[in-house]
Amino acid sequence: MLGDEIYKRLLSTYTLDPEDFIAPRLQGISLFEFVVAVVLSQNTSDKNAWRAYTNLKSKLGCISPESIRRTRVEELAELIKVAGMHRERAHKLRELAEIFSKSDVEKRLHDMIERGDIARARKALLDLPGVGYKTTDVVLLMYYHVPTFPVDTHIARITRRLGYVKSSNYEEIRSFWMKNTTPTNYLPLHLLLIVHGRVTCKARKPLCDRCAIKDLCSVGRGTLA
């Protein structure tokens, strides 16, 4: 399949370093803490998201609904300032804490996934404040090990340039990769595409001359840059 061929080529081109990403580094924590960390990674670098996350962890001791609710919004905002949009994010964290403290979100999601009701679990995650499509799919893939394909800005850009999906629609791009990739390759390909977008298929002036998948790409085969 096309996705597997792209995976093979990118794997021989790049070395994945877990420290370049926030979500793969999160192990043995609650769903709430995982969601908080991924929300912090939205629209910022993983490096800054990790700094914001560790600031919270160091100050609060543990990241839980209770510890977030006990902390003033202004203090939360200061702790996560490095990730950007800190005031808005601080309010979202408080909203998440309220919801998680009033209902057992983790158990409900676990039960849905155990029953195979992935669509319902996905909707339940999307209904959480500050949680969009990418965050939802990151949680499903990396926390619950559900086969899905998160799409970030790098992956969306690369997919459009490849020419197999013309639109910017999240679901169309996600569907393309899921249909054309072996499920066991979803996570590593997701990460490799992000690295590819950061290093080679840049938003401005992509380095097509050194691209490992140039012959598979409508931009790479032409003269566009």
Coordinates of N, CA and C in Angstrom, one line a residue:
M1 N 0.8 -1.2 0.0 CA 0.0 0.0 0.0 C 0.9 1.3 0.0
L2 N 0.3 2.3 -0.5 CA 1.1 3.6 -0.7 C 1.6 4.1 0.7
G3 N 0.8 4.1 1.7 CA 1.2 4.5 3.0 C 2.4 3.7 3.5
D4 N 2.3 2.4 3.3 CA 3.4 1.6 3.8 C 4.7 1.9 3.0
E5 N 4.6 2.2 1.7 CA 5.8 2.5 0.9 C 6.4 3.8 1.4
I6 N 5.5 4.8 1.7 CA 6.0 6.1 2.2 C 6.6 5.9 3.6
Y7 N 6.0 5.0 4.4 CA 6.6 4.7 5.7 C 8.0 4.1 5.6
K8 N 8.1 3.2 4.7 CA 9.4 2.5 4.5 C 10.5 3.5 4.1
R9 N 10.2 4.4 3.2 CA 11.1 5.3 2.7 C 11.5 6.4 3.8
L10 N 10.5 6.9 4.5 CA 10.8 7.9 5.5 C 11.5 7.3 6.7
L11 N 11.2 6.0 7.0 CA 11.9 5.3 8.1 C 13.4 5.2 7.8
S12 N 13.8 5.0 6.5 CA 15.2 4.9 6.1 C 15.9 6.2 6.0
T13 N 15.1 7.3 6.1 CA 15.6 8.7 5.9 C 15.8 9.4 7.3
Y14 N 14.9 9.1 8.2 CA 14.9 9.9 9.5 C 15.0 8.9 10.7
T15 N 15.6 9.4 11.7 CA 15.6 8.7 13.0 C 14.6 9.3 13.9
L16 N 13.7 8.5 14.4 CA 12.7 9.1 15.3 C 13.2 9.2 16.7
D17 N 13.1 10.4 17.3 CA 13.6 10.6 18.7 C 12.3 11.0 19.5
P18 N 11.9 10.1 20.5 CA 10.7 10.4 21.3 C 10.7 11.7 21.9
E19 N 11.9 12.3 22.2 CA 12.0 13.6 22.8 C 11.6 14.7 21.9
D20 N 11.4 14.4 20.6 CA 10.9 15.5 19.7 C 9.4 15.6 19.7
F21 N 8.8 14.8 20.5 CA 7.3 14.8 20.6 C 6.9 14.7 22.0
I22 N 5.7 15.2 22.3 CA 5.2 15.1 23.7 C 4.4 13.9 24.0
A23 N 3.5 13.5 23.1 CA 2.6 12.4 23.5 C 3.3 11.1 23.7
P24 N 4.2 10.7 22.8 CA 4.9 9.4 23.0 C 5.7 9.3 24.3
R25 N 6.0 10.4 24.9 CA 6.8 10.4 26.2 C 5.9 10.2 27.4
L26 N 4.6 10.3 27.2 CA 3.6 10.3 28.3 C 3.3 8.8 28.6
Q27 N 3.8 8.3 29.7 CA 3.6 6.9 30.0 C 3.1 6.7 31.4
G28 N 2.1 5.8 31.6 CA 1.7 5.5 33.0 C 1.0 6.6 33.7
I29 N 0.2 7.4 33.0 CA -0.5 8.5 33.6 C -2.0 8.4 33.4
S30 N -2.8 9.2 34.1 CA -4.2 9.2 33.9 C -4.6 9.8 32.6
L31 N -5.8 9.4 32.2 CA -6.4 10.0 30.9 C -6.4 11.6 31.1
F32 N -6.8 12.1 32.2 CA -6.9 13.5 32.4 C -5.6 14.2 32.1
E33 N -4.5 13.6 32.7 CA -3.2 14.2 32.6 C -2.7 14.1 31.1
F34 N -3.1 13.0 30.5 CA -2.7 12.9 29.1 C -3.4 13.9 28.2
V35 N -4.7 14.1 28.4 CA -5.4 15.1 27.6 C -4.9 16.5 27.9
V36 N -4.6 16.8 29.1 CA -4.0 18.1 29.4 C -2.7 18.3 28.6
A37 N -1.9 17.3 28.6 CA -0.6 17.5 27.9 C -0.8 17.7 26.4
V38 N -1.7 16.9 25.9 CA -1.9 17.0 24.4 C -2.6 18.4 24.1
V39 N -3.5 18.8 24.9 CA -4.1 20.2 24.7 C -3.0 21.2 24.7
L40 N -2.0 21.1 25.6 CA -0.9 22.1 25.6 C -0.1 22.1 24.4
S41 N -0.1 21.0 23.6 CA 0.7 20.8 22.4 C 0.0 21.4 21.2
Q42 N -1.2 21.9 21.3 CA -1.9 22.4 20.2 C -1.3 23.8 19.7
N43 N -1.1 23.9 18.4 CA -0.6 25.2 17.9 C 0.6 25.7 18.5
T44 N 1.5 24.8 18.9 CA 2.8 25.2 19.4 C 3.8 24.1 19.2
S45 N 5.1 24.3 19.5 CA 6.0 23.2 19.3 C 5.9 22.2 20.4
D46 N 6.3 21.0 20.2 CA 6.3 20.0 21.2 C 7.3 20.3 22.3
K47 N 8.4 21.0 22.0 CA 9.4 21.5 23.0 C 8.7 22.4 24.0
N48 N 8.0 23.4 23.5 CA 7.3 24.3 24.4 C 6.2 23.7 25.1
A49 N 5.4 22.7 24.5 CA 4.4 22.0 25.2 C 5.0 21.2 26.3
W50 N 6.1 20.6 26.1 CA 6.7 19.8 27.2 C 7.2 20.7 28.3
R51 N 7.7 21.9 28.0 CA 8.1 22.8 29.1 C 6.8 23.2 29.9
A52 N 5.7 23.5 29.2 CA 4.5 23.9 29.9 C 4.0 22.8 30.8
Y53 N 4.0 21.6 30.2 CA 3.6 20.4 31.0 C 4.4 20.1 32.2
T54 N 5.7 20.2 32.1 CA 6.6 20.0 33.2 C 6.5 21.1 34.2
N55 N 6.2 22.3 33.8 CA 6.0 23.4 34.7 C 4.8 23.1 35.6
L56 N 3.7 22.7 35.0 CA 2.5 22.3 35.7 C 2.8 21.2 36.7
K57 N 3.5 20.1 36.2 CA 3.8 18.9 37.0 C 4.6 19.3 38.2
S58 N 5.6 20.1 38.0 CA 6.6 20.5 39.1 C 5.8 21.4 40.2
K59 N 5.0 22.3 39.7 CA 4.3 23.2 40.7 C 3.2 22.4 41.4
L60 N 2.4 21.6 40.7 CA 1.2 21.0 41.3 C 1.5 19.7 41.9
G61 N 2.6 19.1 41.6 CA 2.9 17.8 42.2 C 2.4 16.7 41.3
C62 N 1.1 16.8 41.1 CA 0.4 15.8 40.2 C -0.6 16.6 39.4
I63 N -0.8 16.2 38.1 CA -1.8 16.9 37.3 C -3.1 16.1 37.4
S64 N -4.1 16.6 38.1 CA -5.3 15.9 38.3 C -6.4 17.0 38.3
P65 N -7.7 16.5 38.1 CA -8.8 17.5 38.2 C -8.8 18.3 39.5
E66 N -8.5 17.7 40.6 CA -8.4 18.3 41.9 C -7.4 19.4 41.9
S67 N -6.1 19.1 41.5 CA -5.0 20.0 41.6 C -5.3 21.2 40.6
I68 N -5.8 21.0 39.5 CA -6.2 22.1 38.5 C -7.2 23.0 39.1
R69 N -8.3 22.4 39.7 CA -9.4 23.2 40.3 C -8.9 24.0 41.5
R70 N -7.9 23.5 42.2 CA -7.4 24.3 43.3 C -6.5 25.4 42.9
T71 N -6.1 25.5 41.7 CA -5.1 26.5 41.2 C -5.8 27.6 40.5
R72 N -5.5 28.8 40.9 CA -6.1 30.0 40.3 C -5.8 30.0 38.8
V73 N -6.8 30.5 38.0 CA -6.6 30.5 36.5 C -5.4 31.3 36.2
E74 N -5.1 32.4 36.9 CA -4.0 33.3 36.6 C -2.7 32.5 36.8
E75 N -2.6 31.7 37.8 CA -1.4 30.9 38.1 C -1.2 29.9 37.0
L76 N -2.3 29.2 36.7 CA -2.3 28.2 35.6 C -1.7 28.8 34.3
A77 N -2.3 30.0 34.0 CA -1.8 30.7 32.8 C -0.3 31.0 32.8
E78 N 0.2 31.4 33.9 CA 1.6 31.7 34.0 C 2.4 30.5 33.9
L79 N 2.0 29.4 34.5 CA 2.7 28.1 34.4 C 2.8 27.6 33.0
I80 N 1.8 27.8 32.2 CA 1.8 27.3 30.8 C 2.1 28.3 29.7
K81 N 2.5 29.5 30.2 CA 2.7 30.6 29.3 C 3.6 30.3 28.1
V82 N 4.6 29.5 28.3 CA 5.5 29.1 27.2 C 4.9 28.5 26.0
A83 N 3.7 27.8 26.2 CA 3.0 27.1 25.2 C 2.2 28.1 24.3
G84 N 2.0 29.3 24.8 CA 1.2 30.3 24.0 C -0.3 30.2 24.3
M85 N -1.0 31.2 24.0 CA -2.5 31.2 24.2 C -2.8 30.8 25.6
H86 N -1.9 31.2 26.6 CA -2.0 30.7 27.9 C -3.2 31.0 28.7
R87 N -3.8 32.1 28.5 CA -5.0 32.5 29.2 C -6.2 31.6 28.8
E88 N -6.3 31.5 27.5 CA -7.4 30.7 26.9 C -7.2 29.2 27.3
R89 N -6.0 28.7 27.2 CA -5.7 27.3 27.6 C -6.0 27.1 29.1
A90 N -5.6 28.1 29.9 CA -5.9 27.9 31.4 C -7.4 27.7 31.7
H91 N -8.2 28.5 31.0 CA -9.6 28.4 31.2 C -10.1 27.0 30.7
K92 N -9.5 26.5 29.6 CA -9.9 25.2 29.1 C -9.5 24.1 30.1
L93 N -8.4 24.2 30.7 CA -7.9 23.2 31.7 C -8.9 23.2 32.9
R94 N -9.3 24.4 33.3 CA -10.3 24.4 34.4 C -11.6 23.8 34.0
E95 N -12.1 24.0 32.8 CA -13.3 23.4 32.3 C -13.2 21.9 32.2
L96 N -12.0 21.4 31.7 CA -11.8 20.0 31.7 C -11.8 19.4 33.1
A97 N -11.1 20.1 34.0 CA -11.1 19.6 35.4 C -12.5 19.5 36.0
E98 N -13.3 20.4 35.7 CA -14.7 20.4 36.2 C -15.4 19.2 35.7
I99 N -15.3 18.9 34.4 CA -16.0 17.8 33.8 C -15.5 16.4 34.3
F100 N -14.1 16.3 34.4 CA -13.5 15.1 34.9 C -13.8 14.8 36.4
S101 N -14.0 15.9 37.1 CA -14.3 15.7 38.6 C -15.7 15.3 38.8
K102 N -16.6 15.7 37.9 CA -18.1 15.4 38.1 C -18.5 14.1 37.5
S103 N -17.7 13.5 36.6 CA -18.1 12.2 36.0 C -16.9 11.4 35.6
D104 N -17.0 10.1 35.6 CA -15.8 9.3 35.4 C -15.6 9.1 33.9
V105 N -15.0 10.1 33.3 CA -14.8 10.2 31.9 C -14.0 9.0 31.4
E106 N -12.9 8.7 32.2 CA -12.0 7.7 31.8 C -12.7 6.3 31.7
K107 N -13.6 6.0 32.7 CA -14.3 4.7 32.7 C -15.3 4.6 31.6
R108 N -16.0 5.7 31.3 CA -17.0 5.7 30.2 C -16.3 5.5 28.9
L109 N -15.1 6.1 28.7 CA -14.4 5.9 27.4 C -13.9 4.5 27.3
H110 N -13.3 4.0 28.4 CA -12.8 2.7 28.4 C -13.9 1.7 28.1
D111 N -15.1 1.9 28.7 CA -16.2 0.9 28.4 C -16.6 1.0 26.9
M112 N -16.7 2.2 26.4 CA -17.0 2.3 25.0 C -16.0 1.6 24.1
I113 N -14.8 1.8 24.3 CA -13.7 1.2 23.5 C -13.7 -0.3 23.7
E114 N -13.9 -0.8 24.9 CA -14.0 -2.2 25.1 C -15.1 -2.9 24.3
R115 N -16.2 -2.1 24.2 CA -17.4 -2.6 23.4 C -17.2 -2.4 21.9
G116 N -16.1 -1.8 21.5 CA -15.8 -1.5 20.1 C -16.6 -0.4 19.6
D117 N -17.2 0.5 20.4 CA -17.9 1.6 20.0 C -17.0 2.8 19.8
I118 N -16.1 2.7 18.9 CA -15.1 3.8 18.7 C -15.7 5.1 18.3
A119 N -16.7 5.1 17.4 CA -17.3 6.3 16.9 C -17.9 7.1 18.1
R120 N -18.5 6.4 19.1 CA -19.1 7.0 20.2 C -18.0 7.6 21.1
A121 N -16.9 6.8 21.3 CA -15.8 7.3 22.1 C -15.2 8.5 21.5
R122 N -15.1 8.5 20.2 CA -14.5 9.6 19.5 C -15.3 10.9 19.7
K123 N -16.7 10.7 19.6 CA -17.6 11.8 19.8 C -17.5 12.4 21.2
A124 N -17.4 11.4 22.2 CA -17.3 11.8 23.6 C -16.0 12.7 23.9
L125 N -14.9 12.3 23.2 CA -13.7 13.1 23.3 C -13.8 14.4 22.7
L126 N -14.4 14.5 21.5 CA -14.6 15.7 20.8 C -15.5 16.7 21.5
D127 N -16.4 16.2 22.4 CA -17.3 17.0 23.2 C -16.6 17.7 24.3
L128 N -15.3 17.3 24.7 CA -14.6 17.9 25.8 C -14.1 19.2 25.4
P129 N -14.1 20.2 26.3 CA -13.6 21.5 26.0 C -12.1 21.5 25.6
G130 N -11.8 22.2 24.5 CA -10.4 22.3 24.0 C -9.9 21.1 23.3
V131 N -10.8 20.2 23.0 CA -10.3 18.9 22.4 C -10.9 18.9 21.0
G132 N -10.0 18.9 20.0 CA -10.5 18.9 18.6 C -10.2 17.5 18.0
Y133 N -10.3 17.4 16.6 CA -10.1 16.2 16.0 C -8.7 15.6 16.2
K134 N -7.7 16.4 16.0 CA -6.3 15.8 16.2 C -6.1 15.3 17.6
T135 N -6.5 16.1 18.6 CA -6.3 15.7 20.0 C -7.0 14.4 20.2
T136 N -8.2 14.3 19.8 CA -9.1 13.1 19.9 C -8.3 11.9 19.4
D137 N -7.8 12.0 18.2 CA -7.2 10.9 17.5 C -5.8 10.6 18.2
V138 N -5.1 11.6 18.7 CA -3.9 11.3 19.4 C -4.2 10.5 20.7
V139 N -5.3 10.9 21.4 CA -5.7 10.2 22.6 C -6.1 8.7 22.3
L140 N -6.9 8.5 21.2 CA -7.3 7.2 20.9 C -6.1 6.3 20.4
L141 N -5.2 6.9 19.6 CA -4.1 6.1 19.1 C -3.0 5.8 20.2
M142 N -2.6 6.9 20.9 CA -1.5 6.7 21.8 C -1.8 6.4 23.3
Y143 N -3.1 6.7 23.7 CA -3.5 6.3 25.1 C -4.2 5.0 25.1
Y144 N -5.2 4.8 24.1 CA -6.0 3.6 24.1 C -5.6 2.6 23.0
H145 N -4.6 3.0 22.2 CA -4.0 2.1 21.2 C -5.1 1.7 20.2
V146 N -6.0 2.6 19.9 CA -7.1 2.4 18.9 C -6.5 2.8 17.6
P147 N -6.6 1.9 16.5 CA -6.0 2.3 15.2 C -6.8 3.5 14.6
T148 N -6.2 4.6 14.6 CA -6.7 5.8 14.0 C -5.5 6.7 13.5
F149 N -5.7 7.7 12.8 CA -4.6 8.4 12.2 C -4.7 9.9 12.5
P150 N -4.1 10.5 13.5 CA -4.1 11.9 13.7 C -3.5 12.7 12.6
V151 N -4.1 13.8 12.3 CA -3.6 14.7 11.2 C -3.3 16.1 11.8
D152 N -2.0 16.4 11.7 CA -1.6 17.8 12.2 C -1.3 18.6 10.9
T153 N -0.8 19.9 11.1 CA -0.7 20.8 10.0 C 0.4 20.2 9.0
H154 N 1.4 19.6 9.5 CA 2.5 19.0 8.6 C 1.9 18.0 7.7
I155 N 1.1 17.1 8.3 CA 0.6 15.9 7.6 C -0.5 16.4 6.6
A156 N -1.3 17.4 7.0 CA -2.2 18.0 6.0 C -1.5 18.6 4.8
R157 N -0.5 19.3 5.1 CA 0.3 20.0 4.0 C 0.9 18.9 3.1
I158 N 1.6 17.9 3.7 CA 2.2 16.9 2.9 C 1.2 16.1 2.0
T159 N 0.1 15.8 2.6 CA -1.0 15.1 1.9 C -1.5 15.8 0.7
R160 N -1.7 17.1 0.8 CA -2.2 17.9 -0.3 C -1.1 18.0 -1.4
R161 N 0.1 18.2 -0.9 CA 1.2 18.3 -1.9 C 1.4 16.9 -2.7
L162 N 1.2 15.8 -2.0 CA 1.3 14.6 -2.7 C 0.3 14.5 -3.8
G163 N -0.9 15.1 -3.6 CA -1.9 15.2 -4.6 C -3.0 14.2 -4.6
Y164 N -2.9 13.3 -3.6 CA -3.9 12.2 -3.5 C -5.2 12.7 -2.8
V165 N -5.1 13.8 -2.0 CA -6.3 14.4 -1.4 C -6.2 15.9 -1.8
K166 N -7.2 16.5 -2.4 CA -7.1 17.9 -2.8 C -7.6 18.9 -1.8
S167 N -8.5 18.4 -0.9 CA -9.0 19.4 0.1 C -8.2 19.4 1.4
S168 N -8.6 20.3 2.3 CA -8.0 20.4 3.6 C -8.8 19.8 4.7
N169 N -9.9 19.0 4.2 CA -10.8 18.4 5.2 C -10.1 17.4 6.0
Y170 N -10.2 17.5 7.3 CA -9.5 16.6 8.3 C -9.8 15.2 8.0
E171 N -11.1 14.9 8.0 CA -11.6 13.5 7.8 C -11.2 12.9 6.5
E172 N -11.1 13.7 5.5 CA -10.7 13.1 4.2 C -9.2 12.7 4.2
I173 N -8.4 13.6 4.8 CA -7.0 13.3 4.9 C -6.8 12.1 5.9
R174 N -7.4 12.1 7.0 CA -7.3 10.9 7.9 C -7.7 9.6 7.2
S175 N -8.8 9.7 6.5 CA -9.3 8.5 5.8 C -8.4 8.0 4.8
F176 N -7.7 8.9 4.0 CA -6.7 8.5 3.0 C -5.6 7.7 3.6
W177 N -5.0 8.1 4.7 CA -3.9 7.4 5.3 C -4.4 6.1 6.0
M178 N -5.6 6.1 6.5 CA -6.0 4.8 7.1 C -6.3 3.8 6.1
K179 N -6.8 4.2 4.9 CA -7.2 3.3 3.9 C -5.9 2.7 3.2
N180 N -4.8 3.5 3.2 CA -3.7 3.2 2.4 C -2.4 2.8 3.3
T181 N -2.7 2.5 4.5 CA -1.6 2.1 5.4 C -2.0 1.0 6.3
T182 N -1.1 0.1 6.6 CA -1.3 -1.0 7.5 C -1.5 -0.4 8.9
P183 N -2.5 -0.8 9.7 CA -2.8 -0.2 11.0 C -1.6 -0.2 11.9
T184 N -0.8 -1.2 11.9 CA 0.4 -1.3 12.8 C 1.4 -0.1 12.5
N185 N 1.3 0.4 11.3 CA 2.2 1.5 10.9 C 1.6 2.9 11.1
Y186 N 0.4 3.0 11.6 CA -0.2 4.3 11.8 C 0.6 5.2 12.7
L187 N 1.0 4.7 13.8 CA 1.7 5.6 14.8 C 3.1 6.0 14.2
P188 N 4.0 5.1 13.8 CA 5.3 5.5 13.3 C 5.2 6.4 12.1
L189 N 4.2 6.1 11.2 CA 4.1 6.9 10.0 C 3.6 8.3 10.4
H190 N 2.7 8.4 11.3 CA 2.2 9.7 11.8 C 3.4 10.5 12.2
L191 N 4.3 9.9 13.1 CA 5.5 10.7 13.6 C 6.5 11.0 12.5
L192 N 6.7 10.1 11.6 CA 7.6 10.3 10.5 C 7.2 11.4 9.6
L193 N 5.9 11.4 9.3 CA 5.4 12.5 8.4 C 5.6 13.9 9.1
I194 N 5.4 13.9 10.4 CA 5.6 15.2 11.1 C 7.1 15.6 11.0
V195 N 8.0 14.7 11.2 CA 9.5 15.0 11.0 C 9.7 15.4 9.6
H196 N 9.1 14.7 8.6 CA 9.3 15.1 7.2 C 8.9 16.5 6.9
G197 N 7.7 16.9 7.5 CA 7.2 18.2 7.4 C 8.1 19.3 8.0
R198 N 8.7 18.9 9.1 CA 9.6 19.8 9.8 C 10.9 20.0 9.1
V199 N 11.5 18.9 8.6 CA 12.8 18.9 8.0 C 12.9 19.2 6.5
T200 N 12.0 18.6 5.8 CA 12.1 18.6 4.3 C 10.9 19.2 3.6
C201 N 9.7 18.7 3.9 CA 8.5 19.3 3.2 C 8.0 20.5 4.0
K202 N 8.8 21.5 4.1 CA 8.5 22.7 4.9 C 7.4 23.5 4.3
A203 N 6.7 24.3 5.1 CA 5.6 25.1 4.6 C 6.1 26.1 3.5
R204 N 7.3 26.6 3.8 CA 7.8 27.5 2.8 C 9.1 26.9 2.2
K205 N 9.3 26.9 0.9 CA 10.5 26.4 0.3 C 10.8 25.0 0.7
P206 N 9.9 24.1 0.3 CA 10.2 22.6 0.6 C 11.4 22.2 -0.2
L207 N 12.2 21.3 0.5 CA 13.4 20.8 -0.1 C 13.2 19.6 -1.0
C208 N 12.5 19.8 -2.1 CA 12.1 18.7 -3.0 C 13.3 17.9 -3.5
D209 N 14.5 18.6 -3.7 CA 15.6 17.9 -4.3 C 16.2 16.8 -3.4
R210 N 15.9 16.9 -2.1 CA 16.4 15.8 -1.2 C 15.2 15.0 -0.6
C211 N 14.1 15.0 -1.2 CA 12.9 14.3 -0.6 C 12.9 12.9 -1.0
A212 N 12.7 12.0 0.0 CA 12.7 10.5 -0.3 C 11.4 10.0 -1.0
I213 N 10.4 10.9 -1.0 CA 9.2 10.4 -1.7 C 8.8 11.4 -2.9
K214 N 9.8 12.0 -3.4 CA 9.6 13.0 -4.5 C 8.9 12.4 -5.7
D215 N 9.2 11.2 -6.0 CA 8.6 10.5 -7.2 C 7.1 10.2 -7.0
L216 N 6.7 10.2 -5.7 CA 5.3 9.9 -5.4 C 4.5 11.1 -5.2
C217 N 5.1 12.3 -5.4 CA 4.5 13.6 -5.0 C 4.2 14.4 -6.3
S218 N 3.0 15.0 -6.4 CA 2.7 15.8 -7.5 C 3.5 17.1 -7.6
V219 N 3.9 17.6 -6.4 CA 4.8 18.8 -6.4 C 6.2 18.4 -6.7
G220 N 6.6 17.3 -6.1 CA 8.0 16.8 -6.3 C 8.3 16.5 -7.8
R221 N 7.3 15.9 -8.5 CA 7.5 15.5 -9.9 C 7.4 16.7 -10.8
G222 N 6.9 17.9 -10.3 CA 6.8 19.1 -11.1 C 7.9 20.0 -10.8
T223 N 7.6 21.3 -11.1 CA 8.6 22.3 -10.8 C 8.2 23.3 -9.7
L224 N 7.0 22.9 -9.1 CA 6.5 23.8 -8.1 C 7.3 23.6 -6.8
A225 N 7.3 24.7 -6.0 CA 8.0 24.6 -4.7 C 7.2 25.2 -3.6

